[in-house]
XYZ file of C-alpha atoms in Angstrom:
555
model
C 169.707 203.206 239.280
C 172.304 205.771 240.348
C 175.186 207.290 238.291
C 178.385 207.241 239.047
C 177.910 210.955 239.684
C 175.031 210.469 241.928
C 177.083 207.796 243.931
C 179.562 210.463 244.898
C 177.221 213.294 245.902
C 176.084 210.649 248.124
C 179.340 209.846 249.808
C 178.746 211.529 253.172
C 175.914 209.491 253.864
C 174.996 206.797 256.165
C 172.836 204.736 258.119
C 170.352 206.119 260.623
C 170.378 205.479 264.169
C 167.770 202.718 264.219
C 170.066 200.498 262.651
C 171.014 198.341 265.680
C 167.052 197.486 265.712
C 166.602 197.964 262.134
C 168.949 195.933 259.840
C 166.614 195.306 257.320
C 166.110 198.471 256.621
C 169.699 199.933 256.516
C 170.451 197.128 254.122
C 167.669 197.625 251.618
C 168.579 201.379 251.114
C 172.260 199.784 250.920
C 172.692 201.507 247.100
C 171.523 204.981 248.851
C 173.539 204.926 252.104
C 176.469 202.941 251.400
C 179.629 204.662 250.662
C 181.664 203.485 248.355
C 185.456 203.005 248.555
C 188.025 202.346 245.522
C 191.002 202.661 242.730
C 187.846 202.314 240.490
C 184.619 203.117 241.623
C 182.088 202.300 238.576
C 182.964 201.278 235.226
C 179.487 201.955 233.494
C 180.341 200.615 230.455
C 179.567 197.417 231.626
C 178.266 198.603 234.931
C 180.631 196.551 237.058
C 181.720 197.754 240.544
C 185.815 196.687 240.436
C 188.691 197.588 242.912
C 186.403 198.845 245.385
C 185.007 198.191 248.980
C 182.103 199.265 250.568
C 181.433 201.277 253.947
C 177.961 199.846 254.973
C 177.441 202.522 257.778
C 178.696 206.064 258.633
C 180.060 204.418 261.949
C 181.788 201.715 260.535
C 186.083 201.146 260.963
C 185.848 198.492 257.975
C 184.683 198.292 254.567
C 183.848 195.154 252.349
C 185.891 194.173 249.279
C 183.458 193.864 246.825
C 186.490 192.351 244.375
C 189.998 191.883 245.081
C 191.953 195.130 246.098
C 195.685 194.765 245.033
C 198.026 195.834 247.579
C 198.763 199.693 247.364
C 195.640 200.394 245.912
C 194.741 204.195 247.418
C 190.836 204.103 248.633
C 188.637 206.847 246.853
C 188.679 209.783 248.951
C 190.624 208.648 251.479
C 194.451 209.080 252.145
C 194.149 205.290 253.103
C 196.351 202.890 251.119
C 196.129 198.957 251.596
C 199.156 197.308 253.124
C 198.503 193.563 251.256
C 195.796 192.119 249.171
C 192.241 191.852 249.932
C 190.314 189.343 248.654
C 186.404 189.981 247.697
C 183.752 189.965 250.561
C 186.987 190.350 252.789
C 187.288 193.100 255.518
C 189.742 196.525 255.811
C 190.175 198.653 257.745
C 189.964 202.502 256.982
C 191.338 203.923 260.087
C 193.556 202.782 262.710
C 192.024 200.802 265.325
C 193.499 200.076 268.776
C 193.504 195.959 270.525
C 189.984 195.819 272.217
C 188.248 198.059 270.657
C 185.089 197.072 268.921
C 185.382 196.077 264.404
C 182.008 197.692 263.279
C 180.056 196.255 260.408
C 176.336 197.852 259.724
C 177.743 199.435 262.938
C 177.075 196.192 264.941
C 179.967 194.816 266.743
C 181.344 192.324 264.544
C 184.234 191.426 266.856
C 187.201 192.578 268.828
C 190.837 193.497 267.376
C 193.775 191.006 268.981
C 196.431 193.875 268.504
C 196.799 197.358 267.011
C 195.577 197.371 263.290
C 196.175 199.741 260.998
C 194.579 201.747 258.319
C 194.919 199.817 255.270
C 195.172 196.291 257.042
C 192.905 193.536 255.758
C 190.714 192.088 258.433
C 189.728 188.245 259.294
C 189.932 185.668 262.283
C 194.002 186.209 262.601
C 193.288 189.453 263.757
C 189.617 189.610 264.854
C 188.802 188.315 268.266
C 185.389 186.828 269.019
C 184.109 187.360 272.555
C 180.749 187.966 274.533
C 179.362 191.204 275.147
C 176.581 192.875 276.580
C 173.750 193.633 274.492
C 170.185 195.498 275.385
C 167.463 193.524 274.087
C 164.403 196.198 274.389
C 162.160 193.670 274.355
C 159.070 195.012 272.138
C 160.237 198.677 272.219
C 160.401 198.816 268.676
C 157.140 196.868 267.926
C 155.226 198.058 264.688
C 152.299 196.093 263.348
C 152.726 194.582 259.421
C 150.173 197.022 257.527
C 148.808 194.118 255.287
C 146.924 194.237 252.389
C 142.849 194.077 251.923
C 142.368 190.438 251.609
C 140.450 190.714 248.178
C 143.681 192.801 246.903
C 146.309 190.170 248.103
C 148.162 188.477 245.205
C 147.367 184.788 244.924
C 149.096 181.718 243.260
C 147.491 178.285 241.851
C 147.432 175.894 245.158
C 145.963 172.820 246.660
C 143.386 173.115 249.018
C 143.385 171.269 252.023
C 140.752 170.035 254.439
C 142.499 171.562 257.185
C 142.565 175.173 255.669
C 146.217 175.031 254.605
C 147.360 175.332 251.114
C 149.784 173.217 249.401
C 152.547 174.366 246.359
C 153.084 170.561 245.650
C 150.929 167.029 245.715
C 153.241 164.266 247.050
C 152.516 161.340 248.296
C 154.441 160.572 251.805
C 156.045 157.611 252.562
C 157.490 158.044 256.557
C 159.575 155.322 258.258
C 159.377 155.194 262.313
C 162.708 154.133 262.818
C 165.509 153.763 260.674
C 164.821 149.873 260.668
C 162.061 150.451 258.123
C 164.392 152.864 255.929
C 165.264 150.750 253.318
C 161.666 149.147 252.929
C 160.199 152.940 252.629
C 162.991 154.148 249.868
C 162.151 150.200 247.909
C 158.524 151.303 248.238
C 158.912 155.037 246.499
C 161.714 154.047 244.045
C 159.036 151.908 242.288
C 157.124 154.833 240.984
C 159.387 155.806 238.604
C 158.736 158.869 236.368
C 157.321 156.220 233.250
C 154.979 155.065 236.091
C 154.146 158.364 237.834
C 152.959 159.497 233.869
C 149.665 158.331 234.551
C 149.175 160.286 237.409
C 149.646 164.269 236.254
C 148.684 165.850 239.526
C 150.917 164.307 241.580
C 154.055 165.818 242.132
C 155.577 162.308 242.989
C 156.473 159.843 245.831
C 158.754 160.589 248.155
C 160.116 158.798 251.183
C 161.427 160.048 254.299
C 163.730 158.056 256.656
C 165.962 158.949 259.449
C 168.469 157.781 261.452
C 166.524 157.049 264.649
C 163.650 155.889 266.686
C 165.063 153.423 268.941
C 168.310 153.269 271.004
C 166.588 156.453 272.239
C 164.848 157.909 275.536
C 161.173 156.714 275.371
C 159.393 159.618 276.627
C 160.487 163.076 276.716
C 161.807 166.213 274.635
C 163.755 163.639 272.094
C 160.602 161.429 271.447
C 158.301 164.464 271.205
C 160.326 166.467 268.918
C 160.602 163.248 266.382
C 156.839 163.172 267.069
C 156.130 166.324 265.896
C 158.561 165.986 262.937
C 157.090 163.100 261.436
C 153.732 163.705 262.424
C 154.747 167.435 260.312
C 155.701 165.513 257.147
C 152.431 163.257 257.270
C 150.167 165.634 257.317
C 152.137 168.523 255.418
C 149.807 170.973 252.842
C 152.099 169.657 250.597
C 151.306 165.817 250.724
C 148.084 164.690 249.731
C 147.794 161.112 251.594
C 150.832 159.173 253.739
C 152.147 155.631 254.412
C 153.855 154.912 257.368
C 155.745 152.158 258.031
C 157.124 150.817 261.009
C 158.753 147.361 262.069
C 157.063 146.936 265.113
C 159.335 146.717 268.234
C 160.887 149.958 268.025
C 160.859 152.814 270.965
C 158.753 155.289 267.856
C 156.108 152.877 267.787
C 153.530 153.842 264.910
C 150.454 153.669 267.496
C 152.273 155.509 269.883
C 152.995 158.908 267.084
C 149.129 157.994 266.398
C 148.241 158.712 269.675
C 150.267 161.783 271.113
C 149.777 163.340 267.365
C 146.026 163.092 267.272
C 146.342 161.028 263.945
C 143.811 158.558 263.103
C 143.764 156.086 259.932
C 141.558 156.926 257.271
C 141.219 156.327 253.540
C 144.632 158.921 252.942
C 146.642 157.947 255.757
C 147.613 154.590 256.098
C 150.453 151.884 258.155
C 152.380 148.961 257.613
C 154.277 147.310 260.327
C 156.980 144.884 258.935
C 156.393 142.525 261.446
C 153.286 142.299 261.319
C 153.448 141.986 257.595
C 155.477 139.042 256.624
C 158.816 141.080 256.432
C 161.119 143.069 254.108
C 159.404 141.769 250.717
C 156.166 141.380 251.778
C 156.112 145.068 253.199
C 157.486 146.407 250.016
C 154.936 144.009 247.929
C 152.073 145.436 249.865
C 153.060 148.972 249.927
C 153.392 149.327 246.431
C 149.362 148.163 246.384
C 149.056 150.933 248.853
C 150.753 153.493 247.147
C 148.992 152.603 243.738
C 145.439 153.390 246.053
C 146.681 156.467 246.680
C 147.564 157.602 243.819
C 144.117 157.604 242.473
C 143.246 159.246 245.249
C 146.285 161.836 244.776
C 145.449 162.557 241.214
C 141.887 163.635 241.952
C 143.363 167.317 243.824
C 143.672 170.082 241.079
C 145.226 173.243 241.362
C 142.936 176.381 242.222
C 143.453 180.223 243.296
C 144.622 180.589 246.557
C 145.856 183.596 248.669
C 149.298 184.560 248.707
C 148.561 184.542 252.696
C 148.823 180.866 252.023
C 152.775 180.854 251.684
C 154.813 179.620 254.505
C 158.286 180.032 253.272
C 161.424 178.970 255.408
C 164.115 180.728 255.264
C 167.635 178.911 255.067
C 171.317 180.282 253.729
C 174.232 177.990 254.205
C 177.505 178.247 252.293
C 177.426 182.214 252.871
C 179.943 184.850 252.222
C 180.234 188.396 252.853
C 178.340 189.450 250.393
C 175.210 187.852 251.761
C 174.533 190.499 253.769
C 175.153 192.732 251.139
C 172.541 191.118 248.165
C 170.940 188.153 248.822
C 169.923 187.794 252.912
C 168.307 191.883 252.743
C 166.870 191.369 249.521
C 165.156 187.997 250.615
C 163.931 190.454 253.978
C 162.727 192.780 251.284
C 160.827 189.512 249.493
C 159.897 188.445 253.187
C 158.356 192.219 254.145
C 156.325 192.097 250.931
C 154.509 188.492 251.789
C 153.880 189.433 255.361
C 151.545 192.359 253.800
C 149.953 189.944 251.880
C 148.921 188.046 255.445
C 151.795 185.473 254.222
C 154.615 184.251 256.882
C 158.178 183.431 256.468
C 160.428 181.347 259.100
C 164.000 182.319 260.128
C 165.541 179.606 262.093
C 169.296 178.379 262.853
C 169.454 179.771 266.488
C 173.352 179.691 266.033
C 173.102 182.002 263.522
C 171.244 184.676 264.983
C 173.218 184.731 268.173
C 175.016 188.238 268.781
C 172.038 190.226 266.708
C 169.500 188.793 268.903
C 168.836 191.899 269.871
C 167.711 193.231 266.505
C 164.636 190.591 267.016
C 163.638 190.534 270.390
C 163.421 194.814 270.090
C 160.797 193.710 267.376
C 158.979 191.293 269.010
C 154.949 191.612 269.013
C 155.392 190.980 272.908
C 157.799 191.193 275.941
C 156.999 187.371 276.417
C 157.462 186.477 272.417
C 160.948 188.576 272.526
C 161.671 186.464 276.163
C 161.333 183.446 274.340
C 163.503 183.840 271.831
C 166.453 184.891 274.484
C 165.160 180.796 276.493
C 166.111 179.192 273.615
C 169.567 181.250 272.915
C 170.407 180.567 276.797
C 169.449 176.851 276.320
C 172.091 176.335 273.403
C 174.476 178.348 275.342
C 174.164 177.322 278.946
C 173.033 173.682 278.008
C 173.399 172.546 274.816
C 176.685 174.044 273.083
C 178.792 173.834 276.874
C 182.422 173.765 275.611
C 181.451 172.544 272.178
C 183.506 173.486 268.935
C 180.400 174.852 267.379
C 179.186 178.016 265.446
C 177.490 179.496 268.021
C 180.350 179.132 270.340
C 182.613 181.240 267.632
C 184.328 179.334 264.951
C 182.289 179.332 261.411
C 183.199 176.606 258.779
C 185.793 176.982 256.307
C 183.899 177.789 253.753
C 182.374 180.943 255.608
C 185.947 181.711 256.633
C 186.893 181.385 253.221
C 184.307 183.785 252.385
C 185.219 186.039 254.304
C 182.985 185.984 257.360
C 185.301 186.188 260.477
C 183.175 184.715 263.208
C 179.696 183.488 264.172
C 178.693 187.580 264.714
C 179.201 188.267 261.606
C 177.502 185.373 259.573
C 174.512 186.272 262.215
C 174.526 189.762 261.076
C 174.068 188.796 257.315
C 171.718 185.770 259.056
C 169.224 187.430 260.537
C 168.134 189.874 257.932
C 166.784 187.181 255.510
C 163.547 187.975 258.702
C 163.058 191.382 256.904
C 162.559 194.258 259.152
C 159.096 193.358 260.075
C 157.769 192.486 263.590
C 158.858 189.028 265.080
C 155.241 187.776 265.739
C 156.083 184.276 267.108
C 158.528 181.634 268.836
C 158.500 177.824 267.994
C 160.785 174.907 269.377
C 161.743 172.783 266.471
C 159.482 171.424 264.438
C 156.261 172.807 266.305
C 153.237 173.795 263.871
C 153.503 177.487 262.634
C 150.450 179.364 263.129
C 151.480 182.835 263.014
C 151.493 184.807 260.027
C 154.068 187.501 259.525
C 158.287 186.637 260.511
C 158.324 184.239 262.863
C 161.076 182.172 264.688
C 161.586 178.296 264.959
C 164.798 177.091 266.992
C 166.908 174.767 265.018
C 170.627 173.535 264.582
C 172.452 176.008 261.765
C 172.871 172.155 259.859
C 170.953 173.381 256.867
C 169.026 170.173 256.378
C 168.336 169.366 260.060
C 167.086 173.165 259.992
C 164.934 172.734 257.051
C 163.490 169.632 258.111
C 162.334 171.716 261.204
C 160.584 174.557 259.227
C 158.718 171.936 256.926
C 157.449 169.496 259.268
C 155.891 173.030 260.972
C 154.395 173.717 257.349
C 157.114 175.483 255.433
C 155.693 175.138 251.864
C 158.437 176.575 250.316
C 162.468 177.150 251.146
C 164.308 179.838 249.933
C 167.925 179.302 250.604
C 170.607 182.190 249.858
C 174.160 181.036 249.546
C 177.315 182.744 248.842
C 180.071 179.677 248.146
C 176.974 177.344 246.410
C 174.950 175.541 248.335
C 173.183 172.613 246.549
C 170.295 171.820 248.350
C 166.531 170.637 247.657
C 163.929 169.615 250.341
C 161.122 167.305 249.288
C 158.176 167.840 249.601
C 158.495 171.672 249.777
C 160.355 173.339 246.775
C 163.972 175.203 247.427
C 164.452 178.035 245.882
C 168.420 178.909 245.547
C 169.267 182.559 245.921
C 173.028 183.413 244.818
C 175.074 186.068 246.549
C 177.523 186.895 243.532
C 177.048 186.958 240.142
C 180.637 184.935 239.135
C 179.376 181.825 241.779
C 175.745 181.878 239.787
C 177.881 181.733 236.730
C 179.746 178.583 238.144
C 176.729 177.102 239.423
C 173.633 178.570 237.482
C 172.165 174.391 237.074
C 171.579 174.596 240.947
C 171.222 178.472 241.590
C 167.530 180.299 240.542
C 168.262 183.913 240.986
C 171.364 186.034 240.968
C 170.855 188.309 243.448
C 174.547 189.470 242.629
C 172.844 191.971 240.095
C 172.319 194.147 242.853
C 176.567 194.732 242.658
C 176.772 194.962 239.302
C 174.554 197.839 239.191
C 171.351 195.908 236.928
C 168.511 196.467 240.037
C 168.193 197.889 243.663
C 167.129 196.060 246.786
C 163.797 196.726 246.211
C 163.829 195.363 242.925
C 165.187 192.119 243.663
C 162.888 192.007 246.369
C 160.004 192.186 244.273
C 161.710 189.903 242.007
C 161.770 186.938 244.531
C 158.474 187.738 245.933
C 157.207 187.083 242.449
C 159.055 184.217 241.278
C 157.565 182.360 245.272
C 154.691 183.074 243.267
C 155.761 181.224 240.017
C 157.158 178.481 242.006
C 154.058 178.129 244.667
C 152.095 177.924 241.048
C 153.994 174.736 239.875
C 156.731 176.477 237.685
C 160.074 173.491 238.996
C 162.652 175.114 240.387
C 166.529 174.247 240.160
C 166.714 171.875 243.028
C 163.513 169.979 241.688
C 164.690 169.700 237.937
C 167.545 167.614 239.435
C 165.188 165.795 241.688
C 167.271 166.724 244.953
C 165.836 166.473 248.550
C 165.711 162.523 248.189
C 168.086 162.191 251.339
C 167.657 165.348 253.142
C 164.967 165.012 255.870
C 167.301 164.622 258.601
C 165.256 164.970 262.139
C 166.773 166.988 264.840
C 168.916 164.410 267.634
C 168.987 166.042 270.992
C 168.975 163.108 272.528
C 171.101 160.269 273.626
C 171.670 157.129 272.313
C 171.680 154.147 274.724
């Protein structure tokens, strides 16, 4: 760790050159580079940064409140003295900037300033302006292959084997409705294997069902039908779920033999159907899919945990609820986590295409191909040129309130923070939403920033694991895949430390570097991919959040 002494000697630093390819990196050497701006600077005592903000990059006009600066508070070294209060993860600026010109954060364009600002000024939306801008998106220039690890040195966690050659963290059983007609019958069905009656069954993880809002009222063939093809199709045969029911009713557009047929799934003795019409009704479904369930259990039971590689993990990568600070703790050091498992031949998934869009760049410049990098830019134009036309949506601008509240201005800068939960690796692959990862290494899938439509994606393509950084408190879980809750701050892990797993706020109050807490949450995927429940699962959340992607109409 560095002293207050060594902090100051350091002062003159910043980030390299790369960093507009590179954010990753400039964020995990945050403790070296950073400079460091305040009334206080360290109290070492109890090692607690207070009264300060935080240049990120040499070229940066703002700096970060890392807690509230009172108003007339003179910034360390500067002859810069705040004109109002600034809350925490809020923005100032420390020199005068003119209306147009560019707000730099990381030295990436964060935004545009409405009017003259001056030094001292607290930033936000009142006086940042979002607009488009040109951006160069070298597509591969930057390419460097992931060095990985000699596959008898990798580390390795206690999995189920599958027949297909994936790995699972958990043993569910899967109970998936067609259509939202056979919801209620699928939730009857997996509420009746309660914990007292799961007992009997140690290696299984438990029964879950999984409805959704649709499959009829919808287009019959087409992108719509395929994508909910592919999700449930994801969720039946996920490394994670041992055997699968699913029901239908029987004269719904999702018709169970038609998912059968464009998925390539067959019935066998751990995949079986129930269509409600066909099987005397509500009751008589439930009656004879509890008789199903108990056959699979047996089966279920039988799997046993074994050594598997590390190259195994599949983790998606979600953060909703953010702040400022997540680009400052928890999104880099979740890169950091992300780097390390791509050396061990392990892959981890950044989607919500919103909230990548205006560091796009950063990805496409380390893209294993021109045509991977090209792909990425289809799906941003399809949201923008397509999808998103003239919407109120993230991508289009406006961030929720509680990102604004946060202190996150606009949809470029929750992207910034965003994108580096990838790590700085190379961006091996593009998927459409919910389309079977193969790659290993960070890889793309294009989903909706809605953190449960998003996850849904990532699982049903074989996420076996979510880790989800938030900065206001997200509480999340994602059956059958565990969520593993990454705080941004220390006082919001205080607050909410029954939902949150690991406070990556220790980075700002001085207890580990980047690299540390890197390490630390490649380990603990480790603990968790082992069977070790994490906070989401101890209060048995994820129930109601496999939520299918709509991009269709309904009619």
């Amino acid at each position: 760790m560095l002293s207050h002494a060594s902090l100051l000697s350091l002062i003159s630093q910043g980030c390299d050159s790369s960093l507009n390819f590179n954010l990753g990196t400039c964020a995990k050497d945050l403790i070296l580079r950073a400079v460091i701006l305040g009334g206080n600077m360290l109290d070492l005592n109890d090692k607690k940064i207070t009264g300060s903000a935080i240049k990120l990059n040499s070229a940066d006009n703002v700096a970060v409140a890392l807690s509230e600066i009172k108003a007339g508070t003179n910034l360390l070294g500067t002859n810069i003295t705040t004109r109002e209060i600034v809350p925490p993860g809020y923005k100032v600026a420390i020199c005068d900037i003119s209306q147009g010109d560019p707000i730099k954060k990381y030295d990436v364009t964060v935004g545009f300033a409405k009017s003259d600002i001056v030094a001292g000024t607290m930033l936000h939306n009142h006086n940042i302006e979002f607009r488009e801008f040109d951006r160069d998106y070298a597509y591969a220039k930057h390419y460097k292959p992931v060095e990985k690890f000699p596959e008898d040195s990798r580390a390795t966690f206690q999995g189920y084997k599958r027949a297909d050659g994936r790995a699972g963290t958990r043993n569910f059983i899967s109970i998936v409705s067609t259509v939202n007609c056979s919801a209620t019958v699928v939730h009857a069905i997996a509420d009746h294997f309660n914990e007292e009656r799961l007992s009997q069954y140690p290696n299984v993880d438990g029964v879950a069902a999984f409805s959704h809002n649709t499959g009829c009222g919808m287009e019959l063939t087409g992108e719509p039908m395929n994508l909910l093809h592919r999700t449930l199709a994801g969720y039946i045969k996920h490394p994670n779920v041992a055997a699968s029911l699913v029901v239908g009713l029987g004269c719904e557009r999702c018709q169970v033999g038609g998912l059968f047929e464009t998925q390539k799934l067959q019935p066998e003795q751990t995949l079986r159907t129930l269509v409600m019409q066909e099987a005397g009704g509500t009751r008589q479904t439930i009656s004879r899919g509890i008789s199903i369930i108990e056959e699979l259990l047996e089966i279920a039971n039988q799997s046993k945990r074994e050594t598997v590689s590390a190259s195994h993990l599949m983790v998606g990568l979600q953060c909703g609820g953010s702040d400022s600070f997540s680009s400052i703790t928890a999104n880099p050091s979740l890169g950091n986590a992300i780097d390390i498992l791509s050396k061990h031949g392990g892959t981890g998934i950044l989607s919500e295409t919103p909230e990548i869009y205006g560091v796009e760049h950063t990805l496409t410049a380390r893209a294993a191909s021109i045509d991977v990098g090209k792909r990425l830019i289809e799906r941003i134009r399809w949201w923008k040129d397509e999808y998103a036309v003239g919407r109120d949506v993230q991508i289009n601008g406006t961030v929720s309130p509680g990102n604004q509240h946060g202190g996150l201005a606009n949809i470029l800068e929750k992207s910034l923070g965003a994108s580096m939960k990838g790590g700085t690796g190379p961006l091996m692959e593009v998927y459409k939403y919910a389309e079977r990862v193969e790659a290993d290494g960070f890889v793309f899938m294009d989903t909706p920033g809605f953190d449960p439509v998003s996850a849904t994606g990532q699982i049903a393509g074989g996420a076996n694991m979510i880790a989800f950084t938030t900065g206001r408190g997200s509480c999340f879980g994602a059956k059958p895949s565990p969520s593993i809750k990454l705080a941004t701050n220390t006082a919001m892990f205080e607050r909410l430390e029954e939902d949150m797993d690991i406070n990556c706020g220790a980075i700002l109050d001085g207890d580990v570097d980047m690299e540390g807490m890197g390490q630390r949450i490649f380990d603990y995927f480790l603990k968790i991919a082992s069977g070790e429940k994490t906070k989401s699962e101890k209060l048995n959340l994820g129930r109601h959040e496999f939520i299918p992607w709509n991009i269709g109409i309904t009619g």
